[in-house]
Each structure stands twice: as C-alpha cells, then as structure tokens.
Amino acid sequence: MNAIGGRPSPAGGNNASGFLSRYAELRDSLPGDVCVRDVAAAQLEREGLPRREVEAWKYTNLRPLWDTSFAGGSAVQEADAGPVLDALLSTLGDENAASARLVFLNGLLSDGLSRLPGSVTIRRTVPQPLPAGLHPMLALNQMLSADGVAIEVPAGLDGGRLLVIGLGSAEHAPADWHARVSIALGAGASLSVLQIDQGTGCYLSNAAITVSVAEGASLRHARLQRDAASAMSFALVHAQIAERGSYDVFNLALGATLARFEVHARLVGAQAAVHVNGAQLLDGEQVADLTSVISHDAPNCNSRQTVKNVLQGRARGVFQGKIVVARPAQKTDGYQMNQALLLSEQAEIDAKPELEIYADDVKCSHGATVGALDEEQLFYLRSRGVPVPEARAMLVQAFLLDAIELVQDEPFRQVLDDAIATWWAGRAA
Amino acid sequence: MPAVAETISTVETLGQSTYKWGFETAIEMELAPKGLNEDIIRLISERKGEPEWLLDWRLKAFASWQTMKSPGWGKIGHPPIDFQDVHYYAAPKKKDGPKSLDEVDPELLRTYEKLGIPLKEQAILAGVEPPEGMGAAAADIDDEENAQRPDRPRVAVDAVFDSVSVATTFRKTLAEAGVIFCPISEAVREHPELVRQYLGTVVPAGDNFYAALNSAVFTDGSFVFIPKGVKCPMELSTYFRINARNTGQFERTLIIAEEGASVSYLEGCTAPMRDENQLHAAVVELVALDDASIKYSTVQNWYPGDAEGRGGIYNFVTKRGACRGARAKISWTQVETGSAITWKYPSCILQGEGSVGEFYSVAVTNNHQQADTGTKMIHIGKNTRSTIVAKTISAGRSDSTYRGLVRVLPKASGARNFTQCDSLLIGDQCGAHTVPYIENRNMSAKVEHEATTSKISEDQLFYCRSRGLAEEDAVGLIVNGFCKDVLKELPMEFAVEAQKLLQISLEGSVG
Amino acid sequence: MSQFLSISGLRATIDDQGSPKEILRGVDLEIPAGEVHAIMGPNGSGKSTLSYVLSGREDYEVTGGEVSFEGRDLLAMEPEERAAAGVFLAFQAPVELPGVNNANFLRTAVNAVRRARNEPELDAVQFLKAARAEAKRLSMDAEMLKRNVNVGFSGGEKKRNEVLQMALLQPRFAILDETDSGLDIDALRVVAEGVKALRSPSFSALVITHHQRLLDYLVPDRVHVMARGRILKSGGPELAHQLEAQGYAGFLAEAA
C-alpha cells in the first residue's frame, strides 16, 4: 500500500528526453499530421515516462527505457529478412504458412514480404488524433510512429486468418520502433489475427493496437511474443466492443528482458464479450507484465480472464487485472483467474487483481493462486517411473493447459504449444 | 416494485435520526487552542507530565509529519483537512477529583449508560481519585459485586473521552494476575521502561502521514502488558468517544504479550452527531513474543454523517501487530459501520517462525460513507500463516473498498495465505471495490485469493419473505449470514451488539 | 538363494511441526520372489509410511536400517529409478493431476520405464492398443483414458486406474496400500484379478489391508501384523483369520 496515485513530475530532468530530442530532429520528416505528434510530445515533455510511484507502473520499472539510448529503427532489406521469414514460416505448419500475412521489419511494413488477404482492406496509416491524457507508451508511440496499418473487414464478411509478423533486428546499436495497427470489424464480420513478434539484438518494440468490433462481429487475436533476449517489448491494445460483439485475445510471453502486454477493453454494447487471456514463461532476469483494464459500460456483458505465469531463475511475473463495472452495466458477468507457478527460489510474482464495481446486479469474481509444483503430484509421476524433468514438464504443461486451450484457432494453438515445448526443452537441457 | 428496489428506498431514507449514539454530553471541557505547532505539543506533553525523551520523540514525529503529504491512493475523497483548525487536546475539566461515585459528573455516567457498556451497571466507573498527575482518573473496582454474579462476562474497561482516559476498571484483579491495563499516559509514568522499549517499534513515528501526526499529538489510549506465561483473566476493552466540537482524537494503544501470554482486547467507538467533520487518527501497536496470542476486536461506530453526507468522523487509523516470536499469533477482527471516511489497514508482520496473522473484517457503508480498509500480511519468517476474510457491504451512495497486501519475502519458506473477499451491493448508486496486492518471492509459499461481488439474491429475499419475514428483516438476516464468518470471531457479548449494528446501519428507519 | 526384498531395522521419521516424529521403529521383513505378503495393523501403526518409504517419498527421513531389492540398495534410488527397477506403489489416495491426460501420462510412464529397462518404447498406436486391452480386462471404460488423471474419478475408478497402471508398468514388486478400502465387491475382484494376473515366480506383492475380504481372493503366503512402527508377529494366512476374530486390541495386548 505504498502506492501513490497521480502523476509525478519527472525528478532529475525529463526521463523521456532522449526520445524527445529525437522527435525534435525527425519532426518534419515523419509522415502524417504533425499536430497529433506534438500533442503527444507535449505530454511527454510535461510528464515524462512513468516511474514506479505511479500506481499502474508499481511493478514494472521502465528505467531501462530511459537508461538506454535508442537510435530509432534502421531499415532492414527485404532480401536479408526473407530467409528469416522463410525459416519462421517453415516452423508454423502448412496452414499458417499459407495464410495471408503482414510483415513488419523493424516496425516498417514490408510490401515484398507481406501477402495481402482477399476480403480484408489494408491501408497504410499514420497516427490519428487521440484524446488528451494518453497512456504514456501510446504517447511515445504517437510521437515517433513511422508506419502502421489499418485492417478493415467489411460488415458481414469473414476475414479469415491473418498473420501479423514483426521481425526485429538491431545488431549494432539499440533500436526502437513504434508500429501502429488498427483493426476494425464491421457489423457481423469476423477475423482471426495471429501475431508473432521476434528478433535479434537490443531493441524497443512499442506497438499500439486499436481494435474496434462492431455489432455482432468477432475478433480473435493471439500473439506469440518471442522477442530477443535483450529486447524490450511493449504492446498496448485499446479495444472497443459493440453490442453482441466479441474480442478474444491471448498473449504468450516468452521473450524480451522487459515486456508488457496491456489491454484496455471497453464493452460498450449490451451482450458484448471480451476474453483477455495469457501465459508468461520467464527465466533469467526477465520481467513480463500482463496488465488489463476491462470496462463494462453496457448491461449483460461478459468478460473472462485466465492468466498463467511460470517463473524460473530470477524472473519476475506481473499480472494486473482490473474489472470496472459502470452503473448502467447491470447483469455483468465478470470472471478472472490468475495463477503463478514458481519454479525457482529467486523467482517472484506480483499480482493485483482488482474489481471496481458500481452496479449492483452483477456477478464478478476473481481468484489468484501462487505456489510451487505440487510435490505430491511430482512424486506420483516419479513413482510411475517418469523422470523429474519430464514430470515437471508434464505438470507445467498441465498448469498451462486451461489457458492455452482458450486459443480457438487450432493451427495457431499448435504454434503456441510448440513454442512452449521449445521453451521448456531449453530449460531442461 | 421488486423487493430489492423497495429495500433500497427504505435504506435511502436512513437519516441521522438513526444514529442512536448521537447524543452530546454536556461536560465542562478543557480545550487547548486550535492548531498544531511545537508549543501545542509541548503543552500536551507537559499536561501529561511526560519525560523528556517522550517530548523529543513527539517533536521528531512532528518534524517528519511536516515533510509529509496526506496519502492520496485510497479510494476516498474529501475536502482538504485544515489541520490548523483542530483542537489537539480536550479533556473533561477536573474540579477536585471525585472521592466517590456520587461526586462523579452524572453526565459522564449517563454517557456510559447510553453507550450501553456494562460500566455503570457494575457501579464500576467514576473518575474516582486519579492516582497522580492530571487527566487520567482511574478507579480501582471492587470485584466483590462481580463475584456475586459469576454469570456475567467479565470485561475490564478503559474509557477514553476525547483525549483522556477517564476510567479503568478491574485493575485489582488484573494486577493480581500481573497484567497491566491502564491509560498509556499513566504507563508512561508508572512503567516508563516498558513504554520506551516498545513504543513506536511497530509503527515508527514517521511511518505514514497520520501515524506521524498521532505520534506528535497523541493524548491518551490504553496500555496493556501481559507478562510471560499469563493468560489474561478477562476480556479487556476500551471505549472511545469523541465529544467536544472541532476536536481531533488521537489515541495510541500499545499491547504487549510476552512469551506464552494471551489476551483478548476489544475497542468500541462512538461520537456525537455534528455538522462538521471530526478527525480521528489513532495508532495501535501490538507486540507478540514467542507463543503469545493477541486477539484485537473493533466495533467502530463513529458518527457516519447524515443522509446528505454532512458531518461524520474522518477515521484515519494505523493498526499494526508484530509477531516477533515463534508461533506468535495476532488476530484482528473489525466491524466497521461508522465514520464518514474509514481508512485503516490492521496489519501483521509475521516475523517469528510459524507465527500466525488473521484479519476478519466487516465494513458496512451507507448514504455517503466511504470506507477504504483492508490489511497487510507481511510474511518474513518460515512457515508463517495468514488468513484474510473481508466482507464489504455497500448501500446508498457509498463506496467501500477492500485493499490488501500479501507479501511473502524470500526467507518465508512454507508460508501460507488464504484470502477471501466478498462484496455485497444494495442499490445501484453505491460502489464496491476490491484491490488486493499479492507479492510472492518464495517458491514454497502458497497464496490463494478469492473475491466475489454480488447482490442479495431475489430468491433468498423471496424465500425469507414467503416464510413471513419483513423485507428489512430478511435483508438483515441475509447480511448477517453473509458476515457470519467474521462475526463469529468476535467475543460473544459483542457479536450480538455487532449484529444489531449491522441491521441499524443498513435498515435505517425500519429498525 | 538370492534375496528378493529384504528390509532390516528400518527406521523413519516425519517432520511434525519442526521436530522429527518416529513412525517406523525398526521394521524387519523378508519377501522372497514369487510370494504375496499381507501387512495388517491398526491405524497409525506405520503401514502407509512403510509403503511411502519403499517407494521413495521425500517427506520421510530414513534414520536407520536397510532395504535391498534384488541385491540393490533401494533406499539410495530415486522414486523413478525404483519404478524402473520394478517397484510399484498403488496409492491409498491417488493424487489428482488436473490438465494431465490419463493416456498421455500412462504412455510417458510406460515409455520412461521401458527406456530405463532397455526395452523399445511404444508408439501412440501400440500403446493405446495395449492400454485399451488392459482396460477391458479390468472392466474399465476406455473413456477413462481420455480424462485427466484421477480428476473427478470416483473412489473405485481411482483404484481401478491404479491397477491399470500396474498392469501396464509390469512391476516385479507391487505394494497395494489399502487398495481395497471403500471398494464394492466387483471392484475388489478387479483389484485381486489385477494382482493375480501378474503372479509369477519373479513377482511379489505386499498387500496392506484392514480386511480379510481382499485376502480371501488373494491368498497371501505370509501375514504380518504391524503396530507402533514394527512387525510384531508373522504367520501364515491363518493369522489374518485370527485377527479378524480377535481384533487388534486383544491381539496387541497379548503381544505386549
């Protein structure tokens, strides 16, 4: 309870000054409306990046962001990236490899490597005006974003599957990019977005994703975050879901030294649904944070969350999940479960599942458990002849199962399963 | 009209008339001038006949308070408090000390009678002849009468009236057992080594804004010392009452249970109805050594303000217990029905191996009340265990928040925590919030947390009504059932009182 | 004659709120190859502890004595090594493994053990065939293979699942820890058949039970009475009948 609300004034100079001075240099060369960027810059000038005194950043220290001097994103040749992409696709199975895809190289959309879908409209975009009081990472994104796409599925259409692949490479100096993705589904439309982020070197990937789901539309979004070991990986989703619409998102965090996947979802129409699920498997000195704010603004909506952390080494997992039920949101059904498995003496989990409820006819609950592998289960497996590493793997897999099985896209779930198996094989060795 | 809507409308009519402890006692008061500065602190210290070290301690606390800001993270809102517009010292004016009950100001006795505490009835009370110094008038109570009525639960009471402890009962019986139970101002004089050894060791003078304020200006409170191996022969109890206008109450309670000792302690609080807000900033420190056990129960019924949110007590309290010894146990139980604002987090520092912390809480808010309350369980030692059961009930236009921290440090192998937070909303203009923090740095620790929010089900209400219960009684019954896990932790004689309080807080004019 | 299982002077403690509590106080027991032995005794006599110590549970600390299994020091082996060597414990209360598929679990276990025994591993098809066949023989619903290990199983289903595992793992020494408790007569027969099916000159079993019933099906070669952490008396199958008639109390008084 050493939490203190409000925004602190950046002590000891502005901690966003590196980003701000780069903006000053690039201001006139960046695409789009400069006013929109100036608003964001003014905010960062005023407030800097949040420190841990800010409640929402209590458990995730952004210090590495201002301690690293980033040099922007260097251009990557498609010829260099092609083999990397092919290697990735070859591991994803036929169905995924054959799907439409958008490929970003260091935050810039690659026309040559992308394969555009049929029924979905893809447009290049630049930052659009957003209300004042931006999320700090969104402000940073808005100020420096160099490329982005708007994905639109017209009403009534099934947009099928779309892979969004982000490949990063920063071999020489720390790089940063701030990609922008907006996904809009017309009434009754549907789409499955499968996102993979990976790379090499030290970089900051700070994506901002806007989701708009119209009446009766359904968006499925699963992400495999396998960023480079020394990368900082941020993805911020703002979603708005209309009547009977649904947004179903899953984030599997395996990579990066510092990561945060953050979802702000608003259920603005009756009977809308949102599911924010995820798993974080961390080792070494990794810190990964899954933060969500789900706002029930309309009646009869439903939100579900299942979040798992598996922590090795000195890793730290963070889960912050807030459900806000506004006064009109009667008959809300909200449920949230977060569980953590600590596999080493030095691992740490910080969790803050939060309910803020202003409507009386609601059913909201959350549960949290933290613990080690169950010794009794482990012994049972061993007594049947299963060696310790295999027994642990089985139990960890079982622990993750009820989160992973929420990924509805079968071929992509297979990708996630494989990624977990690979991750685990890397530990056990 | 659906049953619930009817309930809501009846609840909404709850006005100030339902606060039955809202009487004012006409007693001559000695008031220090308003405002806070070093001179006031010196005055308080001098009035109390305090030693130099304590004055220094107060002044240091004051210095650190001046550098601090009032905490902004609670889910509570209030106009800024003008800390210079408060009397920091108010005491019933002493004529010559009464020599017998007859000489005691009858108003004071009537106060206790109205409080419904067993003082008057037992002919215990009266500021009969203070031992020395000013302020605390303590009375030795003849136990004979009590012996004639063995059926009556025996409760020793320390009554704190505004800033001053006015009476402590059953001293003789307690003294025979080796238990010290007296006003803290007296303990400073009579047992300075104990006070000095423990004061501020659980809640340091600069711990937080309100604790620092309390450390600077605390005027009285209870002191309890249970020596090694002693099981306190009776319940101990303190009744706090704010009476004077524009008075802050800053009591300080210190309870020490030595090795193998045990004690159950209860505090109750009331205040008169006033238009303006009054400040209450108490500090409670508990120390439990090896195998000691302290059970601390609170029934807080400060004036909550009227139906429009005028007046009421601002209750900013720091309560913390340290389980210093192995297998020590500290258990907090609270029933919070009063105050315009409640901000308190009775906590346990579980240092001793195998020590146990418990927090059982019912918080009821109605009208414009705001409560932000919960606990902190800090697991430091091996195999420490904690249990948190918090029940939150919001009605009217009130907001109630459970805020809790469970922190397991790296050495706390085998630590266990179980937390259950349940919220009940009555009406659609209130809010109920749950903000748990879970921080675990030990893999062998096991932490479980569950929270639910719901309303009283129409089915339950209908069932009760179809069996002939009036709707308000049905609500009371269901709410009491909802709180049962907490109420059963209260000492028996107060559990009944607490149940009645719940009913009154929620049902207003119906009761 | 080469020893099969030999327990001598076995002592073990469990941590009881910080201080060790001795449960086994010098157990001596010889089980030759091909024999079925029964241990009977009142609650708290140390029967289950003995089964846990033999299968390598870490909560217990062995403070004295030796156990050799086919000439190897059993106590020095990890639980999975014991399983690979052919020791099988049918648990009194098998733990639930939510999220772990029963078939997958069984196959992992069978192949781990086969690997350790230098036998070829079974592929999914081979395994399922074998598992289904065994399940059928034990009158188990093959659906059980698809469920999570022991999750939502009735008491009888859990015990059958233990016997199924035993059948598939082909142990050389099985310990049945009150596998008969809470079973109806049909389930009891299944358990007994499961053990009988394994009987051979190189298979032995130790049956821990309270009841004569199971012993009616599985006539033991020897019966041991355990109390206060030691074997008090050993005898033939008639000893079980004597206990049934006399009860432990009378018996213990006599023995004391």
Coordinates of C-alpha atoms in Angstrom, one line a residue, chain A residues 1-5 55 58-59 327 330 342-345 347-372, chain B residues 4 73 75 345 375-376 399 403-405 407 425 427-443 445-455:
Chain A
M1 CA 0.0 0.0 0.0
N2 CA 2.9 2.3 -0.7
A3 CA 1.1 3.1 -3.8
I4 CA 0.6 6.7 -4.6
G5 CA -1.8 7.9 -7.2
E55 CA 0.3 3.0 -9.4
K58 CA 4.3 0.0 -9.5
Y59 CA 5.5 -3.5 -10.5
R327 CA -23.5 1.9 -13.1
Q330 CA -26.3 -4.4 -14.9
L342 CA 7.3 -20.5 -9.1
L343 CA 10.0 -22.9 -10.2
S344 CA 13.0 -21.4 -8.5
E345 CA 13.9 -19.9 -5.2
A347 CA 11.5 -16.1 -8.9
E348 CA 8.9 -13.5 -8.0
I349 CA 5.3 -12.9 -8.8
D350 CA 3.4 -9.7 -8.2
A351 CA -0.4 -9.8 -8.8
K352 CA -3.1 -7.2 -8.4
P353 CA -6.5 -8.4 -9.5
E354 CA -8.8 -5.6 -9.0
L355 CA -12.6 -5.1 -9.0
E356 CA -14.2 -1.7 -9.2
I357 CA -18.0 -2.1 -9.2
Y358 CA -20.8 0.4 -9.4
A359 CA -23.7 -1.7 -10.5
D360 CA -25.5 -3.9 -8.0
D361 CA -26.9 -6.7 -10.1
V362 CA -23.6 -8.2 -11.1
K363 CA -21.6 -11.4 -10.8
C364 CA -18.0 -10.7 -10.5
S365 CA -15.2 -12.8 -9.1
H366 CA -11.6 -13.3 -9.3
G367 CA -9.2 -15.9 -8.0
A368 CA -5.5 -16.0 -7.6
T369 CA -3.1 -18.7 -6.6
V370 CA 0.6 -18.7 -6.2
G371 CA 2.7 -21.7 -5.5
A372 CA 5.3 -24.2 -6.5
Chain B
V4 CA -34.8 -5.1 -3.8
W73 CA -4.0 6.4 -3.0
K75 CA -10.4 5.3 -2.9
Y345 CA -5.4 -1.5 7.4
T375 CA -4.9 -5.4 5.8
K376 CA -1.3 -6.2 5.1
D399 CA -18.2 3.5 -1.7
R403 CA -7.4 -3.0 -0.1
G404 CA -5.0 -5.6 1.0
L405 CA -1.4 -6.7 0.6
R407 CA 3.8 -10.1 0.7
L425 CA -24.2 -4.2 -3.1
G427 CA -28.9 -0.5 -4.5
D428 CA -27.5 0.8 -7.8
Q429 CA -25.9 4.0 -6.5
C430 CA -23.1 2.5 -4.5
G431 CA -19.8 1.0 -5.3
A432 CA -17.8 -1.9 -4.0
H433 CA -14.2 -2.4 -4.9
T434 CA -11.5 -5.0 -4.3
V435 CA -7.8 -4.1 -4.6
P436 CA -5.6 -7.0 -3.5
Y437 CA -1.9 -6.9 -3.9
I438 CA -0.1 -10.2 -4.0
E439 CA 3.7 -10.2 -3.9
N440 CA 5.4 -13.6 -3.6
R441 CA 9.1 -14.1 -3.6
N442 CA 9.3 -17.6 -2.2
M443 CA 8.5 -20.7 -4.3
A445 CA 4.9 -20.3 -0.3
K446 CA 1.3 -20.8 -1.2
V447 CA -1.0 -17.9 -1.6
E448 CA -4.7 -18.2 -2.5
H449 CA -7.1 -15.4 -3.1
E450 CA -10.7 -15.4 -3.9
A451 CA -13.1 -12.5 -4.4
T452 CA -16.7 -12.2 -5.3
T453 CA -19.1 -9.4 -5.8
S454 CA -22.8 -9.9 -5.9
K455 CA -26.1 -8.5 -4.7

